[in-house]
Each structure stands twice: as structure tokens, then as C-alpha cells.
XYZ file of C-alpha atoms in Angstrom:
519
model
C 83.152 -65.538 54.785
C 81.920 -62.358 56.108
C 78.389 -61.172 54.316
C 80.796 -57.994 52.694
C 82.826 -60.413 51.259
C 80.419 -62.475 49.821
C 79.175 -59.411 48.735
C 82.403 -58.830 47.423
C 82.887 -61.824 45.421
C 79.533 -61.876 43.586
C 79.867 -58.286 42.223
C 83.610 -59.549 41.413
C 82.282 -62.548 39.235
C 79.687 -60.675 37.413
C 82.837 -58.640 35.696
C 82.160 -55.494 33.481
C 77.736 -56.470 34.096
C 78.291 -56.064 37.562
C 76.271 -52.700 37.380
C 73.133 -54.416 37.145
C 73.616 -55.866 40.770
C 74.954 -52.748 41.962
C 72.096 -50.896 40.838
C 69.837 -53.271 42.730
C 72.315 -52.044 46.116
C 71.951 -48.568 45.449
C 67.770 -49.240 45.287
C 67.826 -51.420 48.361
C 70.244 -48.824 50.158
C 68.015 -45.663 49.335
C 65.307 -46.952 52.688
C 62.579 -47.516 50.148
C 61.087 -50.956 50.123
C 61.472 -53.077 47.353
C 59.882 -56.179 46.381
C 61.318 -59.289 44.704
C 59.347 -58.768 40.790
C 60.079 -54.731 41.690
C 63.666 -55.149 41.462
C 63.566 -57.782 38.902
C 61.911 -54.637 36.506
C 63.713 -51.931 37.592
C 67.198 -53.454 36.960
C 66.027 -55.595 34.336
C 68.281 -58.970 35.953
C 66.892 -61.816 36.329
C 64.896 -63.387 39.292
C 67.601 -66.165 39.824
C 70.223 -63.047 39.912
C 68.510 -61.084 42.362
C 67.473 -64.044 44.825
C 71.566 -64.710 44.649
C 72.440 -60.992 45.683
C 69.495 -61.322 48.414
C 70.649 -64.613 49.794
C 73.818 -62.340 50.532
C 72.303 -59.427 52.124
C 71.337 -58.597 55.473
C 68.683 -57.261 54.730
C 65.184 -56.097 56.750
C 61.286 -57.799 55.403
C 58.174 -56.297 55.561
C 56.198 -59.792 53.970
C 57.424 -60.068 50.348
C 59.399 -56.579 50.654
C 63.340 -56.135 51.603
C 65.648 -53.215 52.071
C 68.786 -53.143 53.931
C 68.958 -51.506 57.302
C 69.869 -48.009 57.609
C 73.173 -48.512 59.533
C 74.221 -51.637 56.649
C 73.050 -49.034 53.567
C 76.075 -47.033 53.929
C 78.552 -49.721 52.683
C 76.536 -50.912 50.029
C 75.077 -47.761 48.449
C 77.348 -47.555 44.541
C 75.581 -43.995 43.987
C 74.004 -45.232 40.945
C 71.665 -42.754 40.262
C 70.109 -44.017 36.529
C 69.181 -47.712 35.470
C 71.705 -49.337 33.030
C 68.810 -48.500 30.144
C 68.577 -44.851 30.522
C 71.589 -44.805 27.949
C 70.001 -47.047 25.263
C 66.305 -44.952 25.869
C 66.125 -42.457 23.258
C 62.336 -40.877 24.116
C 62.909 -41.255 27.707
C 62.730 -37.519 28.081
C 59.697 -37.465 25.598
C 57.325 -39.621 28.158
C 56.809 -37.043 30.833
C 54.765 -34.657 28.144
C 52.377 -37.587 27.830
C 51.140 -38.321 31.736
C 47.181 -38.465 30.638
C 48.097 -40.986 27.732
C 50.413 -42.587 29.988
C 47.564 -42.893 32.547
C 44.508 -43.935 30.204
C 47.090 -46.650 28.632
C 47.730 -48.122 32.341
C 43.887 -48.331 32.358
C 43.035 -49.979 29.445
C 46.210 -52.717 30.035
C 44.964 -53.086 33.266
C 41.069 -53.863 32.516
C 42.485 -56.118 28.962
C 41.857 -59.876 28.979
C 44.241 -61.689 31.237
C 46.864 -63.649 29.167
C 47.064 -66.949 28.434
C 49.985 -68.372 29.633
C 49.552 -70.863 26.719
C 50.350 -67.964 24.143
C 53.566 -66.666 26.329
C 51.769 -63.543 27.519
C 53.199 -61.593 29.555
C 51.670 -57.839 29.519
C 54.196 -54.856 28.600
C 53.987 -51.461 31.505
C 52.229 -48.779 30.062
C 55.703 -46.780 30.034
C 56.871 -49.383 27.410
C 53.762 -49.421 25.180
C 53.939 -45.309 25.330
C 57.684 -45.154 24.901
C 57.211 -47.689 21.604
C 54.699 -45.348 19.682
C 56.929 -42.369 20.936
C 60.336 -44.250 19.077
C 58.043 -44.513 15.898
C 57.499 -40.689 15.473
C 60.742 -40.351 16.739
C 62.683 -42.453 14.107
C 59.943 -42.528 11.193
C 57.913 -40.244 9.339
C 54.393 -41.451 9.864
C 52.032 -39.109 8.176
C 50.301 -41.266 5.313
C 52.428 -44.846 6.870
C 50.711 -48.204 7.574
C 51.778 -50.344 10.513
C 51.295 -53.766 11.349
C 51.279 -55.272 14.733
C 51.658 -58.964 14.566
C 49.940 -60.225 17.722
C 49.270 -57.292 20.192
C 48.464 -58.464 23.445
C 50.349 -55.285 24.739
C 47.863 -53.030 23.100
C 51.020 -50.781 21.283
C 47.987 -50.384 18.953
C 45.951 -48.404 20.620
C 48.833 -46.234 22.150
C 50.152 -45.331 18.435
C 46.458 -44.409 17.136
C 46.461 -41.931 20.514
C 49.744 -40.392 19.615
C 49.533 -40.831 16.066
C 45.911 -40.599 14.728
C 47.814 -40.035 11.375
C 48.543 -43.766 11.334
C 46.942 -46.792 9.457
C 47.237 -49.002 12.276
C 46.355 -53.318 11.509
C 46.470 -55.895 14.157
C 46.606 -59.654 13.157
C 46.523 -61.820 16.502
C 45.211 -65.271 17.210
C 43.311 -64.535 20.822
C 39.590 -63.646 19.834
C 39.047 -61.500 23.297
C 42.365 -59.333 22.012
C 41.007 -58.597 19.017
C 37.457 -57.741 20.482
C 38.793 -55.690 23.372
C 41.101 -53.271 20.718
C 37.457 -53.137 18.269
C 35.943 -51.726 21.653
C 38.067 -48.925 22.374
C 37.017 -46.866 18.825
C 40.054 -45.923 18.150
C 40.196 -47.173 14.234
C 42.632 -50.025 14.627
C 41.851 -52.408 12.160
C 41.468 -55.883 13.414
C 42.124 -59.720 11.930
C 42.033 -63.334 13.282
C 45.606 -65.236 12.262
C 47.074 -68.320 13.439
C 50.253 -67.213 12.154
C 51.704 -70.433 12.488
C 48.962 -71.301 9.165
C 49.213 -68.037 7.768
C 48.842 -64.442 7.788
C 46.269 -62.739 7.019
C 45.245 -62.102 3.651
C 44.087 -58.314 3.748
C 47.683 -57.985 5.923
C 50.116 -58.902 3.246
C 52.447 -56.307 1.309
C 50.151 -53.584 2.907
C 52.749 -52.003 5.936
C 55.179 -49.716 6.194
C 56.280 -50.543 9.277
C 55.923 -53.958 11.704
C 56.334 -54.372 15.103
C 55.784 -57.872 17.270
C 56.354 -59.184 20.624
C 56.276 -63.018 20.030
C 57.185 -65.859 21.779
C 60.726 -65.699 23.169
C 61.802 -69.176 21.276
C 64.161 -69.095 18.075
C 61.169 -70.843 16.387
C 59.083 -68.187 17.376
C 60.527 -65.361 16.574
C 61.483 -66.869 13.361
C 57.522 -67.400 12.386
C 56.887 -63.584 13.666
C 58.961 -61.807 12.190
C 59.138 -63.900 8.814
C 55.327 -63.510 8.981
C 55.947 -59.396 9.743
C 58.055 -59.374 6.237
C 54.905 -60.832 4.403
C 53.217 -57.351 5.764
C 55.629 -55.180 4.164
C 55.125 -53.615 0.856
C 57.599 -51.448 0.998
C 60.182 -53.732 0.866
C 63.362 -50.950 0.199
C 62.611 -48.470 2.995
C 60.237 -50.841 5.502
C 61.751 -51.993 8.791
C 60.435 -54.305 11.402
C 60.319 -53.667 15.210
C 61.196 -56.194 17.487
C 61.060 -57.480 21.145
C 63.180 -59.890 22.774
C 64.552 -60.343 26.059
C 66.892 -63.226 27.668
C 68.489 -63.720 30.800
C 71.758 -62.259 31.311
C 72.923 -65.933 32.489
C 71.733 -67.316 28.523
C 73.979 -65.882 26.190
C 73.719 -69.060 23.996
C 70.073 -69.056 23.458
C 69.944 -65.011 22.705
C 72.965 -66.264 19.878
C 70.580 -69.089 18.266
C 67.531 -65.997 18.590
C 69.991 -63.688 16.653
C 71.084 -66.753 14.194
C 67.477 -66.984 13.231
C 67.541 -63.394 12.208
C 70.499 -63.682 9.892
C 68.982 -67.031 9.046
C 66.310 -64.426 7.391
C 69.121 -61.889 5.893
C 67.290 -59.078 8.213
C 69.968 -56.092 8.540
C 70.055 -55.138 12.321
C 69.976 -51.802 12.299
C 69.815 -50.971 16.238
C 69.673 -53.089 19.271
C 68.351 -50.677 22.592
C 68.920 -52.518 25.712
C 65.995 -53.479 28.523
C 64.210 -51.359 26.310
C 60.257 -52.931 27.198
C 59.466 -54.105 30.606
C 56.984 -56.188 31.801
C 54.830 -57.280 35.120
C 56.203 -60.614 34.851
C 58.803 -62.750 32.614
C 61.106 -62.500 35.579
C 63.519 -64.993 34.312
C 64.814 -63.100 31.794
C 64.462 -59.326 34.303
C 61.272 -58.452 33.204
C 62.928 -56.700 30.371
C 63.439 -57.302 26.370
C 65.768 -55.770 23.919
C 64.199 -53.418 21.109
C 65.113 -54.531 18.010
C 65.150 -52.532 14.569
C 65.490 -54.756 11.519
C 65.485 -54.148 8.026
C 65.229 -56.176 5.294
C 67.179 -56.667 2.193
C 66.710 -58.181 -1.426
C 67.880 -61.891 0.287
C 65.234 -61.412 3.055
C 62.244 -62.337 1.127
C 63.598 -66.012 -0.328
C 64.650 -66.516 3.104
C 61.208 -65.666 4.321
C 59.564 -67.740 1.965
C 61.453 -70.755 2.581
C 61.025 -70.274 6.433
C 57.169 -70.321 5.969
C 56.953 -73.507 3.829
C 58.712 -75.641 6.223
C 57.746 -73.892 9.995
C 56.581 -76.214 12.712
C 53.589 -74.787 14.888
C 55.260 -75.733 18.029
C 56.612 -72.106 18.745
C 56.043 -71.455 22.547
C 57.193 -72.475 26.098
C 54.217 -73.737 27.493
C 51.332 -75.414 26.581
C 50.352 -78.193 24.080
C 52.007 -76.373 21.446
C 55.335 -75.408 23.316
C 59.104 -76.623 21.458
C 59.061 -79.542 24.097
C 55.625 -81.108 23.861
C 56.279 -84.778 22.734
C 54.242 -84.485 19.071
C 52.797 -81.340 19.037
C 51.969 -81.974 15.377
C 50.708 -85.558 15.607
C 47.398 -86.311 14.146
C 44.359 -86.527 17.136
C 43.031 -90.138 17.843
C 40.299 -91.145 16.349
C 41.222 -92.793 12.857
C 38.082 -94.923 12.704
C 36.113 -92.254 12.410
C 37.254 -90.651 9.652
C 37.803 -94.601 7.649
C 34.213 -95.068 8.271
C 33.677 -91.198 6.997
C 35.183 -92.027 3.616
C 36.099 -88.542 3.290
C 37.167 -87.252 -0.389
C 39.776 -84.537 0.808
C 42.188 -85.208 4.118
C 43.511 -81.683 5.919
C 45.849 -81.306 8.381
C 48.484 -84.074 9.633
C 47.035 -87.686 9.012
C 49.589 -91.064 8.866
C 50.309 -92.052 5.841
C 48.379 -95.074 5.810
C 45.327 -93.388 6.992
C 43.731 -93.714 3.161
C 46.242 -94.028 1.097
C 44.693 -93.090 -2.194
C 42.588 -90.240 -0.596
C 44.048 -86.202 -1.750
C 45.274 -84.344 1.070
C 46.320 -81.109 1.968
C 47.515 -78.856 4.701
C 45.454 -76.698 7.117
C 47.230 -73.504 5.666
C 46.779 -74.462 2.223
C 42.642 -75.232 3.288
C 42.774 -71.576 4.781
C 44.943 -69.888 1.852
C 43.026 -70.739 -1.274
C 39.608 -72.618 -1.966
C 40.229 -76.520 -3.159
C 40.091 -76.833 -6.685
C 37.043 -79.443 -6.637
C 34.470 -78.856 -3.544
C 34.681 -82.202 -1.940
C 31.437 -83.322 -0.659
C 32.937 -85.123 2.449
C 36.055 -83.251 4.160
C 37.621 -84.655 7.363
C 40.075 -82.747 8.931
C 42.557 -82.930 11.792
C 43.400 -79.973 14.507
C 46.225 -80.540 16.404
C 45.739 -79.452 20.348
C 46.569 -76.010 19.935
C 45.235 -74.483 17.149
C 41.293 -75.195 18.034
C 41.034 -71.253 17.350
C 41.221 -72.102 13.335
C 38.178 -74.320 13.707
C 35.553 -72.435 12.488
C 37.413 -70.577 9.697
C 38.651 -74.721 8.952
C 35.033 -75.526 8.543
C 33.505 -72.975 6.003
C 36.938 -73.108 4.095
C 36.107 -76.060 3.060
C 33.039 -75.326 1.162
C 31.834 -78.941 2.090
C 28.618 -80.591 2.398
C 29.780 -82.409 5.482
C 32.647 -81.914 7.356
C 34.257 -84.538 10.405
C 36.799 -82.529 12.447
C 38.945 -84.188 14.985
C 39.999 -82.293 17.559
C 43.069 -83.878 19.793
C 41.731 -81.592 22.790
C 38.487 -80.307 23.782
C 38.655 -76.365 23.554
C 36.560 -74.821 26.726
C 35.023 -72.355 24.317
C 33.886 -74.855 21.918
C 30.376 -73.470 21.492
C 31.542 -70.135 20.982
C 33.943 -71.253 18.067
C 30.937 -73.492 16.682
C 28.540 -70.668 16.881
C 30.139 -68.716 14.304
C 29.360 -71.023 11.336
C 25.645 -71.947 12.681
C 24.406 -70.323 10.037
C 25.753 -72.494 7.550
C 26.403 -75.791 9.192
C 24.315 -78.003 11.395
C 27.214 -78.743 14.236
C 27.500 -81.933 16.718
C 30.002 -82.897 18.937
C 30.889 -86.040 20.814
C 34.085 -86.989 22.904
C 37.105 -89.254 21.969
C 39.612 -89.998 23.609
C 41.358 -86.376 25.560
C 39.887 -84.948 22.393
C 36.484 -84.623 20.470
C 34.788 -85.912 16.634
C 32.953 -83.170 15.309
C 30.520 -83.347 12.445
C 29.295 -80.183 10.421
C 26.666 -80.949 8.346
C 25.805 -78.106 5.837
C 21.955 -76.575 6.167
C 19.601 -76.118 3.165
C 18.948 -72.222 2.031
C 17.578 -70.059 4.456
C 14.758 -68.393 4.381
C 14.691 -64.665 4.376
C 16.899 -61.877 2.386
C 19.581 -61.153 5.546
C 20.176 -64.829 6.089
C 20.538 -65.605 2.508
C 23.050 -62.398 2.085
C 24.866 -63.843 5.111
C 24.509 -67.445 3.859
C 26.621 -66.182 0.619
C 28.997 -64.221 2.356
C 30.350 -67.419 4.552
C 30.231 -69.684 1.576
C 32.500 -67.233 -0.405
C 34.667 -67.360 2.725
C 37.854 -66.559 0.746
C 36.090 -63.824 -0.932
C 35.952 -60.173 0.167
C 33.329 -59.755 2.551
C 32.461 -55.949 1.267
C 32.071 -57.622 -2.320
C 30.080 -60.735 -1.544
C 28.049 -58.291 0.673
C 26.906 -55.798 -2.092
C 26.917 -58.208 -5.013
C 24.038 -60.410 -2.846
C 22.592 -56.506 -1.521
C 21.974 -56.033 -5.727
C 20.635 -59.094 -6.488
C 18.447 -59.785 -3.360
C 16.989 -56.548 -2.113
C 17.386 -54.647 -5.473
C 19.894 -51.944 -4.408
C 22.142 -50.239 -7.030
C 25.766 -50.643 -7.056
C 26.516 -47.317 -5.671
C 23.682 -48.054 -2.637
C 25.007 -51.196 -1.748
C 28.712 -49.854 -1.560
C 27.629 -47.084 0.577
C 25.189 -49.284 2.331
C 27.731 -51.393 3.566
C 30.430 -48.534 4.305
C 28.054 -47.087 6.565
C 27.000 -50.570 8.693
C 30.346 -52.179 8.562
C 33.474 -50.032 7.983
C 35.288 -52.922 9.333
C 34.396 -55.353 5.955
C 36.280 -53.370 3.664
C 39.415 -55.458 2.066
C 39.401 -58.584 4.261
C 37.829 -62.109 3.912
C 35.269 -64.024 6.334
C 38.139 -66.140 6.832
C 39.791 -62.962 8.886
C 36.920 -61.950 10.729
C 37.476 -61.866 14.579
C 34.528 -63.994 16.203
C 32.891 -60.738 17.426
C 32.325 -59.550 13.677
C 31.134 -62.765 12.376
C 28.755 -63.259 15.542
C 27.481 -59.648 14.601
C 27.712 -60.057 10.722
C 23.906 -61.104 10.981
C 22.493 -57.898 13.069
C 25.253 -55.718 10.117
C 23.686 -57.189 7.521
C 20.182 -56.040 8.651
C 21.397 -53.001 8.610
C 21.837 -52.458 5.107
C 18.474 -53.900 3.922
C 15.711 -51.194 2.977
């Protein structure tokens, strides 16, 4: 078979999608030079797709660059001028007027934290984060609206507050350097820590307009995301919720259980737009994702609920937590530990005839609501996976003394331990692939900051702003009204949300904030 025919045949079998491929022979024909992940994104097919129509080509390299020769380009060029997306794109022609954003939004994606391949990151183009916040002012009237982005490691945060100052913009996400990197930038998006796989957070619920999310690309996942992403809405008659998802065009089945899982929730799918985002990376599925637009109905919100109360954290592709991992919600090793403990409350996963007779409860029940009775012993079990809930674990308790096991050993442990320093005395040894931690609660502090900050982590379900100027009154002798403004003016970012919801970054710098406010 001659390489035209083979040529022949594979645009044959690929039917009425066939354009995809073509427009890949029209970019290779046009005597540019094209790498592999370069026509992955531009064509939005997938790796496995293109490597097939390359194996076929004779085409010219230049190291990890093809193009076919000039005298070849002739018989393959389709004169496909646009990419298959330009129809579904409706603020395509909007980007242009928006080069400088466009250009300081490449910048900051380029200098954010690296993603962790653990979480399923996989970084959006600027084009796509720009293009997102343009279809918002496009299809929504924004002046006065709240959005919530649930998980933002693409930073369509930051690009709505630049087109859209107007905006209430929140950001719930579970990766601590996210969370710092958006507070850096000064743009007024409001920040919170959430495992969303134990809850969202608080100060995030019934308080959006609008949602958008980018989650993991497993039915599971995009079940907790976007269940989580109704929780946000308060207006639950006019809200909607913006979603990404991409699969490969060779996975029809597993786009089908992804869209199940939405009419599992009774979400009305309002618009689907085609290779809408792209990405550097997720070439399996053509560096490209669908947008989404989903709105709920009066069914959505027993669905949601129901969704919530019987999720399993194991929502990702990779990683200790991905769908496949063997028991990604077994309980860590280490029993003996906590029999010896003699613990009065057990939280998290723990077998059943781990002490029988001792109350138990689960991590997002710990992190939701304070235990009725403050147990004086509390030992508690973290699954590998969600070590970033350890420190807001440890002052939900309330407890006197605290023995965490940990089935892996986080590399940032100190930095998660450091946040609660000032109210527990913290040691660590090994066991097993994991680690036994004991927190032992510290006697009052000395001095009117640390006591003020003492009482703000204790009432760690409590609104920080409140705690704050109820302990300003009492210990330094301000007046209501001074303490309210006192705190306003040091930490804007307290108002409405618990300790519980503070990003590391605030609660490593609630000390030096609380200074602040002292006369």
C-alpha cells in the first residue's frame, strides 16, 4: 500500500470526524514546522491519533518537529483554513481587543506553581483562561454577581477580576501554593483551603451566582466538583455552573458515564462548546476539553446531597488517591498505637474491631461541626492523600492530645505542623511507609497577641473576624466599633470565613495580623 493510500484509508475510517486529521494535513502542508504536543493543541486530537497520521506521512524532522516536504504538500493540503472549534467559539473575535491581558495572563501562568501531577494538573493557555472570563460577560450580567471557582489551578480567577473588577470572585482549592500565589497578585480574589472530597468550604456555600471548575477528568470527579459547585450556589433558580471536560475522540464510552454523572445530578445542559479550553499537556485526550454550561433544577439539590454523603475520595488518575489505587480509603498501619492511646473519639476510617465500644466519626463530620463533648484524647486516621487536612484535623478537634496516623509521610510535613504550633506541642515518628503523630495541646500563652491568636484557633469553627474582635474587647480594651475596624484594616481577608478555611499563608501570618490591631 502506497503512503497516499494509507493516507487514504485512515481519513476514510475516521468518517464524518475526519476533519480533525485533515486539519492536521493542511498545518503540516502550509511549510511551517510543527511539533508533536503543537498539533495535538491546535487540532485538539489526540496524541495516539496524530502519531497514527504521522506513522503515514512522509514527512521531513527537524529533532521533535515534522512537516511534509514541499513537493508531497500539494496532495495533502484539504484547504482548511479554521480549526474545527472556531464554530463552537463564541468570543473568539472578542480576544484580539485584550493582547496586554492576554500577555500579563501568559505571565502569571507561566511563573504559577508547577502542578502536581497527583491533583491531575494540567495548566489551561492563557487564550483559554481569557476567552472563559470573556464567555461570562458575554452570556451573564455580572455587575453585583458572585462567582465561585472550585479549584483554580488555571488562575480563571485572576483573569475575570482583570476583565471584570465588578465581580465577587471566591476560590476554594486544596493546593496551599495556589491559593498563596492568587493572594499575591492583589487582585481581591478571595481565597479558601478545601479538600472537597471532605467538604466545601463553609464561607463558600449558597454564596455564588455563578461556578466554574476544571476537575479531575474521572466520572467520580467531576461528580464531587460539580456537586460541590451546587453547594456554592444561592441562587438556585437563575445560577448555572461552568464546566470543563475533555476526552479522547477514541473514548466515547467514558465521556457517556462523565455525562451520566451529570444527569445522575438532574443538572440541565444548557450548551456544550467543543475543544473549547486547551492546554500545554493532557495530550491523550488533544489537549482540549469541552465547555460545559449546566443549570440546575429543583431535583438537583437532593441529588447533590445524596452524592456528597456517600462520595469516595479516590477521584483522580494518578497518585495514592487515583480510582485504581488498591484501598485508597483503608485505614494507615499502625493500630497499636492508637489501642495503647485509648483514645475517647476515633476519626477517619478505622476497622471495625479497632475499639469497638469507642464513638467515631468521619473526617468531614470532624471538619464540619465541633464534637458535641471535647474528647480529651482524639486519634485520628489520614488516608495517603489528604495529608493537606492535617492541620485543620488537629485544632478541629479541640483536644487535649491528639495521635494522628498518617499512611504516608507528606514532604511538607513541617510546614503543615507549623500552622497549629501555637496551640499544640507537635512530634513525629515513622511507621511503617507512613508516620504516628502526637499533638499535645500547650498551656496559655503569655502575652495579649498570642492569647488573641490562642482563641482564635481554638474557636476554629468560629468566624475568625468575630473571635478576633470579641478577644481585641476583652484583652486590649478596644470598643466594639475599634476592634471591627481594627481588624478590617489588618486583615480584610478574615471577614466571613473560619480558621478551618484559612490557606497556610494566612494562618502562618495570623500572628504578625494580629499585632497589628493591638494599640
Amino acid at each position: 500500500m502506497t503512503a497516499h493510500e494509507a493516507i487514504d484509508q485512515l481519513l476514510t475510517s475516521a468518517g464524518v470526524d475526519s476533519r480533525r486529521l485533515r486539519r492536521a494535513l493542511t498545518l503540516l502542508s502550509g511549510g511551517d514546522w510543527w511539533t508533536l504536543a503543537d498539533l495535538v493543541r491546535e487540532t485538539a486530537t489526540s496524541r495516539r491519533s496524530i502519531e497514527s497520521l504521522l506513522r503515514e506521512l512522509p514527512v521531513e524532522r527537524s529533532g521533535d518537529r515534522f512537516r511534509l516536504p514541499v513537493d508531497r504538500a500539494s496532495r495533502y493540503n484539504g484547504a482548511l483554513g479554521s480549526d474545527i472549534s472556531d464554530l463552537a467559539d463564541p468570543v473568539a473575535a472578542l480576544a484580539g481587543a485584550h493582547a496586554e491581558t492576554h500577555e500579563r495572563l501568559a505571565e502569571l501562568i507561566a511563573k504559577a506553581p508547577r502542578g502536581r501531577h497527583t491533583l491531575d494538573h494540567v495548566s489551561a493557555t492563557a487564550d483559554t483562561v481569557l476567552r472563559r472570563a470573556l464567555l461570562l460577560g458575554t452570556r451573564f450580567w455580572l455587575p453585583g454577581a458572585r462567582l465561585l471557582c472550585v479549584g483554580d489551578h488555571d488562575l480563571t480567577s485572576l483573569a475575570v477580576r482583570m476583565l471584570h473588577p465588578e465581580v465577587e470572585v471566591t476560590v476554594v482549592d486544596i493546593d496551599e501554593r495556589i491559593l498563596g500565589y492568587i493572594d499575591a497578585q492583589g487582585l481581591g480574589v478571595r481565597t479558601r483551603w478545601a479538600d472537597l472530597r471532605l467538604g466545601l468550604a463553609p464561607s463558600a456555600r449558597g454564596q455564588a451566582d455563578l461556578a466554574i471548575t476544571d476537575p479531575p477528568y474521572t466520572p467520580e470527579g467531576i461528580g464531587l466538583f460539580v456537586a460541590r459547585a451546587a453547594e456554592g450556589l444561592r441562587d438556585r433558580d437563575h445560577g448555572r455552573i461552568l464546566l470543563a471536560y475533555g476526552a479522547s475522540e477514541r473514548t466515547p464510552m467514558l465521556a457517556l458515564k462523565v455525562q451520566n454523572t451529570l444527569s445522575d445530578l438532574n443538572l440541565l445542559n444548557e450548551a456544550i462548546f467543543p475543544d473549547f479550553n486547551r492546554y500545554d499537556g493532557a495530550e491523550a485526550i488533544g489537549s482540549a476539553a469541552d465547555l460545559y454550561i449546566l443549570r440546575p433544577t429543583t431535583k438537583t439539590w437532593p441529588a447533590v446531597a445524596a452524592r456528597v454523603d456517600r462520595l469516595a475520595t479516590a477521584i483522580y488518575t494518578q497518585g495514592p488517591q487515583s480510582v485504581e489505587a488498591a484501598s485508597p480509603e483503608g485505614a494507615p498501619a499502625g493500630e497499636d498505637a492508637v489501642a495503647e492511646f485509648a483514645p475517647a473519639l476515633l476519626a477517619g476510617e478505622w476497622p471495625r474491631d479497632l475499639l469497638p465500644k469507642v464513638p467515631r466519626t468521619r473526617l468531614s463530620t470532624l471538619l464540619a461541626k465541633p464534637y458535641a463533648a471535647t474528647p480529651e484524647r482524639v486519634a485520628v486516621a489520614v488516608p495517603a492523600g489528604l495529608e493537606t487536612a492535617l492541620p485543620r484535623l488537629l485544632l478541629a478537634t479541640r483536644a487535649g492530645h491528639v495521635r494522628v496516623l498518617l499512611a504516608a509521610r507528606p514532604d511538607d510535613l513541617s510546614a503543615l505542623t507549623e500552622a497549629v504550633r501555637p496551640v499544640y506541642d507537635v512530634t513525629c515518628r515513622p511507621a511503617d511507609a507512613g508516620a504516628v503523630l502526637d499533638a499535645v495541646r500547650l498551656p496559655p500563652p503569655d502575652g495579649a497577641a498570642a492569647r488573641i491568636v490562642r482563641r482564635v484557633l481554638n474557636s476554629a469553627h468560629g468566624k475568625v473576624a468575630n473571635t478576633w474582635r470579641e478577644a481585641l474587647t476583652e484583652t486590649a480594651g478596644l470598643t466594639r466599633k475599634e476592634a471591627r475596624a481594627a481588624v478590617e484594616e489588618a486583615a480584610p481577608w478574615a471577614r466571613d470565613l473560619t480558621a478551618l478555611e484559612l490557606p497556610l499563608h494566612r494562618l502562618a501570618g495570623l500572628a504578625a495580623a494580629v499585632s497589628r490591631t493591638l494599640p
